[in-house]
XYZ file of C-alpha atoms in Angstrom:
548
model
C 83.003 207.833 157.873
C 80.162 209.659 159.574
C 78.496 207.436 162.442
C 74.857 209.097 161.699
C 72.566 208.591 158.675
C 73.492 211.319 156.192
C 71.254 213.581 154.196
C 71.442 211.822 150.801
C 70.809 213.827 147.584
C 68.317 211.748 145.310
C 67.109 212.137 141.779
C 63.424 212.951 141.031
C 62.606 209.402 139.807
C 64.088 208.345 143.294
C 61.967 210.959 145.149
C 58.852 209.617 143.708
C 59.938 206.232 144.702
C 60.560 207.225 148.049
C 56.704 208.908 148.399
C 55.437 205.680 147.126
C 57.432 203.305 149.621
C 56.415 205.751 152.379
C 52.557 205.281 151.597
C 52.785 201.624 150.472
C 55.285 200.012 152.893
C 55.332 202.335 155.854
C 51.620 203.213 155.786
C 51.808 207.177 155.735
C 49.179 208.074 153.350
C 50.077 210.254 150.596
C 47.406 212.824 151.775
C 49.154 213.147 155.037
C 52.586 213.628 153.221
C 50.771 216.614 151.229
C 49.421 218.054 154.269
C 52.933 218.196 155.988
C 54.352 219.487 152.917
C 51.899 222.435 152.518
C 51.900 222.810 155.999
C 55.716 223.334 156.126
C 55.471 225.804 153.150
C 53.100 227.975 155.068
C 54.984 228.062 158.317
C 58.097 229.252 156.445
C 56.165 231.920 154.598
C 54.566 233.317 157.728
C 58.114 233.271 159.547
C 59.957 234.756 156.926
C 57.308 237.503 155.625
C 55.403 238.107 159.046
C 54.317 241.641 157.865
C 52.628 240.117 154.699
C 48.812 240.522 154.722
C 48.133 239.218 151.137
C 49.407 235.939 149.661
C 48.963 234.839 146.277
C 49.404 230.860 145.828
C 49.425 230.137 141.987
C 48.573 226.541 141.473
C 49.147 223.793 138.773
C 46.813 220.883 138.295
C 49.250 218.123 139.560
C 50.438 217.436 143.181
C 52.421 220.721 143.390
C 49.287 222.450 143.035
C 47.726 220.242 145.775
C 50.488 221.404 148.006
C 49.462 224.720 147.205
C 45.892 224.228 148.336
C 47.197 223.141 151.675
C 49.448 226.087 151.835
C 46.258 228.277 151.404
C 44.133 226.697 153.928
C 47.199 227.105 156.546
C 47.838 230.720 155.606
C 43.814 231.400 155.797
C 43.921 229.813 159.286
C 46.566 232.226 160.174
C 44.289 235.217 159.322
C 45.840 236.175 156.116
C 44.292 237.267 152.871
C 44.641 234.554 150.253
C 44.357 234.748 146.480
C 44.588 231.426 144.509
C 45.129 231.222 140.652
C 44.288 227.795 139.533
C 45.954 227.393 136.152
C 43.467 224.914 134.725
C 39.930 223.353 135.227
C 39.369 222.267 138.521
C 37.440 219.241 137.063
C 40.920 217.940 135.628
C 42.217 217.925 139.342
C 43.081 214.124 140.364
C 43.843 212.433 143.486
C 45.396 214.144 146.461
C 45.275 217.410 144.618
C 41.382 217.172 144.005
C 40.817 216.119 147.593
C 42.420 219.286 148.970
C 40.981 221.535 146.359
C 37.553 220.140 147.659
C 38.721 220.859 151.149
C 39.592 224.390 150.578
C 36.261 224.980 149.012
C 34.421 223.260 152.069
C 36.399 225.547 154.133
C 35.609 228.528 151.960
C 32.050 228.523 152.625
C 32.544 229.540 156.062
C 34.295 232.179 157.650
C 37.926 231.341 159.033
C 38.749 231.209 162.826
C 40.028 233.960 164.733
C 43.465 233.744 166.530
C 41.521 235.313 169.718
C 39.141 233.341 171.173
C 35.811 234.390 172.371
C 34.364 234.566 175.856
C 34.036 230.946 177.056
C 37.015 229.538 175.314
C 35.168 228.612 171.768
C 36.635 230.205 168.625
C 34.783 232.954 167.125
C 34.257 233.419 163.495
C 35.463 236.460 161.185
C 35.486 237.183 157.296
C 38.924 239.197 157.841
C 40.998 236.757 156.110
C 39.046 236.358 152.612
C 39.621 233.760 150.123
C 39.459 234.331 146.413
C 39.884 231.933 143.863
C 40.498 233.114 140.267
C 40.072 229.994 137.483
C 42.750 230.750 134.959
C 44.698 233.715 133.653
C 41.971 235.432 131.835
C 39.411 235.361 135.195
C 38.174 238.687 136.137
C 40.497 240.591 138.469
C 43.474 237.962 138.108
C 45.915 240.998 138.082
C 45.365 241.462 141.896
C 47.035 237.960 142.324
C 50.415 239.405 141.023
C 50.120 242.362 143.304
C 49.710 240.533 146.383
C 52.576 241.195 149.158
C 54.192 237.419 148.630
C 53.628 235.051 145.828
C 53.898 231.323 146.559
C 54.740 229.434 143.442
C 52.999 225.985 143.401
C 52.766 225.293 139.592
C 55.089 222.534 138.885
C 57.245 220.313 141.043
C 60.405 218.194 140.655
C 58.634 215.706 138.428
C 58.463 217.798 135.768
C 60.586 217.774 132.694
C 61.148 220.985 130.709
C 60.399 222.698 128.621
C 57.349 224.714 130.029
C 54.787 226.091 127.668
C 51.180 227.260 127.188
C 49.207 228.849 130.028
C 52.070 227.554 132.666
C 54.622 229.324 130.775
C 52.522 232.640 130.663
C 52.116 232.418 134.530
C 55.699 232.206 135.039
C 56.407 235.149 133.092
C 53.934 236.969 135.101
C 55.426 236.028 138.516
C 58.855 237.052 137.011
C 57.366 240.523 136.001
C 55.971 241.018 139.738
C 57.971 242.752 142.177
C 56.758 240.592 144.956
C 59.077 237.979 146.756
C 58.550 234.280 145.578
C 58.161 231.198 147.585
C 58.688 228.092 145.261
C 56.923 225.046 146.699
C 59.392 222.035 146.130
C 61.348 223.796 143.189
C 60.934 226.848 140.850
C 58.415 225.878 138.134
C 59.688 225.215 134.886
C 63.376 223.658 136.531
C 64.605 220.507 135.822
C 65.334 218.859 139.084
C 67.957 216.679 137.930
C 70.275 219.204 136.231
C 73.364 220.312 138.102
C 74.050 223.236 135.771
C 72.242 226.350 134.913
C 68.550 226.129 134.162
C 67.290 227.145 130.470
C 63.720 228.056 129.229
C 60.957 229.342 131.198
C 61.580 229.060 134.957
C 60.018 230.797 137.808
C 62.388 233.140 139.774
C 62.807 232.657 143.455
C 63.533 234.309 146.937
C 63.436 230.982 148.434
C 62.562 227.231 148.226
C 60.754 224.969 150.543
C 61.365 221.204 149.480
C 60.673 217.906 151.080
C 62.641 214.903 152.333
C 66.055 215.142 150.514
C 67.393 217.620 148.116
C 67.690 216.708 144.290
C 70.716 217.759 142.282
C 69.450 220.920 141.242
C 68.419 222.177 144.950
C 72.352 221.866 145.489
C 74.036 222.995 142.225
C 71.483 224.686 140.484
C 71.391 228.264 141.844
C 67.695 228.074 141.596
C 67.027 230.785 144.191
C 68.370 234.346 145.334
C 67.675 233.100 148.600
C 67.843 229.782 150.793
C 66.527 226.448 150.028
C 64.898 224.789 152.824
C 64.706 221.099 153.235
C 62.086 219.699 155.280
C 61.124 216.218 156.624
C 57.332 215.433 156.065
C 57.301 211.768 157.302
C 59.230 209.548 155.044
C 61.411 207.216 157.419
C 65.050 206.785 157.027
C 64.878 203.430 155.336
C 62.714 204.731 152.526
C 65.282 207.340 151.526
C 67.454 205.363 148.989
C 69.770 207.273 146.292
C 72.208 206.010 143.371
C 74.021 208.971 143.460
C 76.499 208.163 146.345
C 76.078 211.901 147.333
C 75.427 213.345 150.528
C 74.733 216.824 151.937
C 76.532 218.160 154.967
C 73.901 219.258 157.700
C 74.320 220.986 160.876
C 73.709 217.743 162.954
C 76.723 216.244 161.327
C 78.917 219.177 162.361
C 77.216 219.727 165.894
C 78.265 216.256 167.252
C 81.848 217.562 167.517
C 80.838 220.888 169.144
C 79.801 219.632 172.334
C 80.495 221.299 175.633
C 84.012 220.709 177.022
C 84.379 219.082 180.440
C 85.406 221.545 183.352
C 88.810 219.934 183.852
C 89.942 220.465 180.530
C 93.434 221.433 179.419
C 94.978 222.393 176.356
C 96.655 219.205 175.924
C 93.511 217.478 175.544
C 92.776 219.676 172.326
C 95.820 218.923 170.216
C 98.856 220.630 169.058
C 98.851 221.977 165.431
C 102.065 222.479 163.403
C 101.514 224.775 160.425
C 104.621 225.045 157.932
C 104.336 228.010 155.711
C 105.142 231.517 154.957
C 108.027 233.197 153.085
C 109.010 236.808 152.783
C 106.231 238.597 151.452
C 103.486 235.849 152.486
C 103.901 235.749 156.149
C 100.345 236.627 156.472
C 99.085 233.130 155.026
C 101.063 231.113 157.647
C 99.601 233.344 160.384
C 96.025 233.220 159.115
C 96.275 229.411 158.923
C 97.578 229.275 162.614
C 95.394 231.433 164.271
C 92.446 229.808 162.513
C 93.264 226.449 164.086
C 93.456 228.186 167.296
C 89.860 229.857 166.738
C 88.574 226.406 165.687
C 89.484 225.106 169.095
C 92.986 223.281 168.843
C 94.731 223.679 172.239
C 98.424 224.662 170.613
C 99.532 225.698 167.499
C 102.958 226.139 166.385
C 103.848 227.986 163.132
C 107.369 227.044 161.518
C 108.457 229.932 159.243
C 111.450 231.250 157.821
C 113.630 233.169 160.218
C 113.450 236.320 158.403
C 109.740 236.502 158.500
C 109.225 235.103 162.035
C 108.791 238.354 163.884
C 105.891 239.120 161.502
C 104.209 235.960 161.875
C 104.399 236.418 165.602
C 103.251 239.722 165.643
C 99.823 239.142 164.241
C 98.667 237.000 167.126
C 100.697 236.554 170.551
C 98.832 233.233 171.066
C 100.664 231.744 168.439
C 104.038 229.935 169.158
C 106.833 230.103 166.458
C 110.023 228.604 165.148
C 112.454 229.794 162.747
C 113.498 227.877 159.762
C 116.542 227.790 157.605
C 115.468 229.683 154.272
C 116.503 229.623 150.726
C 118.088 233.107 149.168
C 114.550 234.315 148.397
C 113.278 234.049 151.869
C 111.382 230.465 151.641
C 111.952 227.177 153.594
C 115.145 225.551 152.753
C 116.222 221.866 152.732
C 118.475 222.769 155.544
C 115.323 223.010 157.535
C 114.485 219.292 157.476
C 116.047 218.551 160.725
C 114.130 221.120 162.621
C 110.999 220.068 161.026
C 111.428 216.688 161.936
C 111.931 217.375 165.593
C 108.696 219.862 165.506
C 106.825 217.271 163.910
C 107.597 214.550 166.736
C 105.004 215.458 169.072
C 102.359 217.153 167.186
C 98.791 215.799 166.363
C 98.543 217.143 162.974
C 100.617 219.215 160.317
C 99.483 221.698 157.880
C 101.902 222.567 155.147
C 101.670 224.839 152.070
C 100.064 228.362 152.929
C 102.493 231.077 151.534
C 105.729 228.683 151.106
C 106.191 229.865 147.373
C 107.079 227.468 144.273
C 110.686 227.845 144.805
C 112.010 224.352 143.777
C 114.105 223.926 146.849
C 110.813 224.569 148.902
C 108.972 222.223 146.890
C 111.405 219.462 147.653
C 111.103 220.147 151.335
C 107.330 219.412 151.072
C 107.803 216.023 149.198
C 110.538 214.953 151.889
C 108.451 215.910 154.768
C 105.508 213.945 153.532
C 107.586 210.864 152.619
C 109.025 210.942 156.127
C 106.482 211.909 158.458
C 103.474 209.478 159.394
C 101.307 212.012 161.209
C 97.989 213.473 159.742
C 98.923 216.150 157.194
C 96.933 219.012 155.668
C 98.430 219.727 152.234
C 97.283 223.096 150.758
C 98.397 225.834 148.335
C 102.047 225.704 147.138
C 102.266 222.502 148.995
C 99.909 220.956 146.514
C 101.861 222.709 143.665
C 104.761 220.766 144.633
C 103.351 217.758 143.090
C 102.702 219.178 139.729
C 103.553 216.578 136.986
C 104.352 214.226 139.553
C 100.946 213.299 141.258
C 101.745 209.361 141.551
C 103.951 210.433 144.284
C 101.290 211.993 146.250
C 99.563 209.197 148.243
C 97.907 208.565 151.586
C 98.633 204.998 151.588
C 99.362 203.934 155.141
C 98.700 207.408 156.633
C 95.946 210.131 156.557
C 96.474 213.102 154.075
C 93.922 215.762 153.725
C 94.235 217.686 150.258
C 92.500 221.139 149.912
C 92.882 222.493 146.239
C 91.345 224.906 144.430
C 90.123 224.072 140.952
C 93.488 225.628 139.335
C 95.611 223.500 141.956
C 93.519 220.405 141.161
C 94.104 220.796 137.558
C 98.017 221.004 138.005
C 97.498 217.949 139.952
C 95.371 215.951 137.475
C 96.838 217.531 134.241
C 93.366 218.392 133.317
C 92.314 221.967 132.462
C 90.498 224.216 135.244
C 87.488 224.222 132.964
C 87.135 220.422 132.894
C 87.517 220.152 136.722
C 84.645 222.403 136.950
C 82.650 220.406 134.518
C 82.930 217.446 136.580
C 83.976 218.327 140.074
C 82.073 215.327 141.629
C 83.726 212.627 139.890
C 87.032 214.401 139.745
C 87.083 214.722 143.509
C 85.881 211.104 143.989
C 88.316 209.565 141.478
C 91.446 211.275 142.906
C 90.485 210.350 146.636
C 89.967 206.750 145.643
C 93.204 206.566 143.484
C 95.551 208.368 145.853
C 93.899 207.165 149.112
C 93.516 210.870 150.267
C 90.586 213.077 151.645
C 90.009 215.441 149.146
C 88.475 218.830 149.495
C 87.758 220.512 146.045
C 87.007 224.027 147.055
C 84.642 226.195 145.219
C 80.913 226.751 145.029
C 79.461 223.891 146.723
C 82.806 222.461 148.114
C 83.014 218.601 147.284
C 84.548 216.251 150.053
C 85.790 212.676 149.260
C 87.295 210.125 151.019
C 89.382 207.225 150.026
C 86.419 204.948 149.870
C 84.763 207.293 147.357
C 82.071 208.435 149.897
C 81.309 212.298 148.686
C 79.713 214.822 150.517
C 78.463 218.676 149.158
C 79.019 221.593 151.414
C 75.839 223.753 151.517
C 77.483 226.939 153.104
C 79.437 229.746 151.513
C 79.333 232.510 149.017
C 80.883 234.599 146.273
C 82.095 237.043 149.120
C 84.562 234.226 149.852
C 86.512 234.629 146.388
C 89.224 236.847 148.189
C 92.906 236.072 149.142
C 93.660 234.276 152.338
C 90.251 232.411 152.585
C 91.944 229.293 151.738
C 94.520 229.708 154.502
C 91.850 230.272 157.057
C 90.372 227.016 156.042
C 93.565 225.047 156.048
C 93.802 226.191 159.683
C 90.168 225.303 160.631
C 90.658 221.856 159.100
C 94.010 221.333 161.152
C 92.219 222.591 164.168
C 89.216 220.243 163.920
C 91.306 217.277 163.252
C 93.740 218.101 166.073
C 90.442 217.619 168.318
C 89.153 214.805 166.869
C 92.082 212.548 165.741
C 89.604 209.628 165.683
C 87.283 211.263 163.519
C 89.122 212.756 160.719
C 86.781 212.824 158.093
C 83.987 214.343 160.007
C 86.665 216.978 161.266
C 87.221 217.936 157.690
C 83.596 218.089 156.900
C 82.756 220.191 159.890
C 85.785 222.388 159.075
C 84.352 222.947 155.438
C 80.962 223.583 156.710
C 81.923 226.039 159.676
C 84.224 227.867 157.326
C 81.254 228.500 154.535
C 78.999 229.511 157.468
C 81.480 231.779 158.996
C 81.488 233.530 155.464
C 77.758 233.755 155.150
C 77.636 235.244 158.695
C 80.412 237.749 157.810
C 78.410 238.687 154.812
C 75.767 239.779 156.728
C 77.587 242.780 158.053
C 80.408 243.447 155.469
C 78.213 242.408 152.267
C 80.026 240.107 149.546
C 82.015 242.844 148.034
C 83.865 244.114 151.100
C 84.562 240.773 152.726
C 87.866 239.728 153.467
C 89.642 236.395 154.844
C 90.280 237.463 158.610
C 86.162 238.485 158.710
C 85.696 234.620 158.732
C 88.177 234.222 161.688
C 86.070 236.775 163.457
C 82.794 234.915 162.555
C 83.745 231.525 163.738
C 82.271 231.910 167.073
C 78.958 232.727 165.819
C 79.157 229.661 163.269
C 79.752 227.559 165.976
C 76.701 228.767 167.800
C 74.442 228.714 165.109
C 75.620 225.172 163.891
C 74.576 223.850 167.478
C 71.098 225.770 167.336
C 70.215 224.695 163.640
C 71.521 221.096 164.352
C 68.228 220.415 166.386
C 65.979 222.237 163.944
C 63.510 220.324 161.850
C 64.698 222.176 158.480
C 68.141 221.990 156.996
C 69.068 225.017 154.975
C 70.993 225.231 151.796
C 72.608 228.864 151.625
C 71.269 230.905 148.548
């Protein structure tokens, strides 16, 4: 359980209620909310595309269009040429959208302020940043709108329910045919904000989404954009943000609290001792990667217990790792004869990670089960350690102890008896139910990794990318999880959340230099220090980002 307030994922109807409560109960006018929203979009647009000279804002008749009118004013204040396409009759605008349209018309009658002030400090006027308003798709010269340097899609927001038709569908088709990058206001127009899967019908393409207050399901699970989705606070107090989904998004601030500077009188004993039980002939690298990842995550000490015949290989990867030889089976995996050694090794460790590279040999699977039944320390179970409980999941319980499971969908299928496809169709409920029933912390890996605790509290991880679909990244995660737990034994769930977030962020950072296709697991280890740095920086920023 985290001590801070989480970023809740809300439905579109709950978002409307949040806006209403913010205005009616907490006294923040809806016009102010719209001003803050449009200002945030304009700020993001200017930061992301600083060289752009012309912006086009395509506006619908509702509040999303009202946000677009605010965006237009702010871009014009910044000295940019803006072309506004209004998809409808201005007389049909209502409420805050109408008010902002009138404010835009009023400003357009006088030239905008230059950035540079005239002598004496008073702003001077210039007509350098022109404003063009096009009343509909058939207006003369409207083609220039879609030839602008950046398009801003402010047609339809998260309150819309598909399908889209008529002039809005025509405008979306023109956006999708244009070559300029697209920033979506709130959500790509035509998308269903409550849909967790792929969108259908006419939906605007998007290079980035800027949404407000809290994410909706499609922002997290909908693959709406080729780039990031930015979540911006616009004034709603925490008390107003309520959700029935019992689903939270991990944010940098949730992680950074565990990344504070260490005291000068630190010693390695203060940061835990991780025991990694793993490896076998041909799979020594899995244990070594898990062990070194725990060190890179900040653990004070790491011991890798591995079959004697591969010990030299494991030790050769990283001299910082301590190693212990274990008795082995005829295939070079861990033998039941090693149990005495394992009990001795576990006696003074902070956390144990068992499973990377151990094989599915039946005797070795029995080692896993005996170890879990007899040891009370916190255990992270992964890979073939999880497969040891295939067809016997009732034996897998965290009752009276802390047990963390990190399955991918295939391993989850073997634990539950469901198909992998069934797991993927209902990832949240599968993870939440299993965590509650077995009293474990469950990390269901994949696109938007799910983390659930025994109470059913469930979090979604916003970092990571397809390049991480490569051998060994799971072993890296196991090590980071164990390393974070070792340093934070009193905050295990937060340590697990943080490890998952940092693991995905390290993958995103590695992608920046390797690309997705060439990314390999150890790239994540090298990127982890930068992931720590960025998390600390982003924790104090006002925006939260979901990786695209």
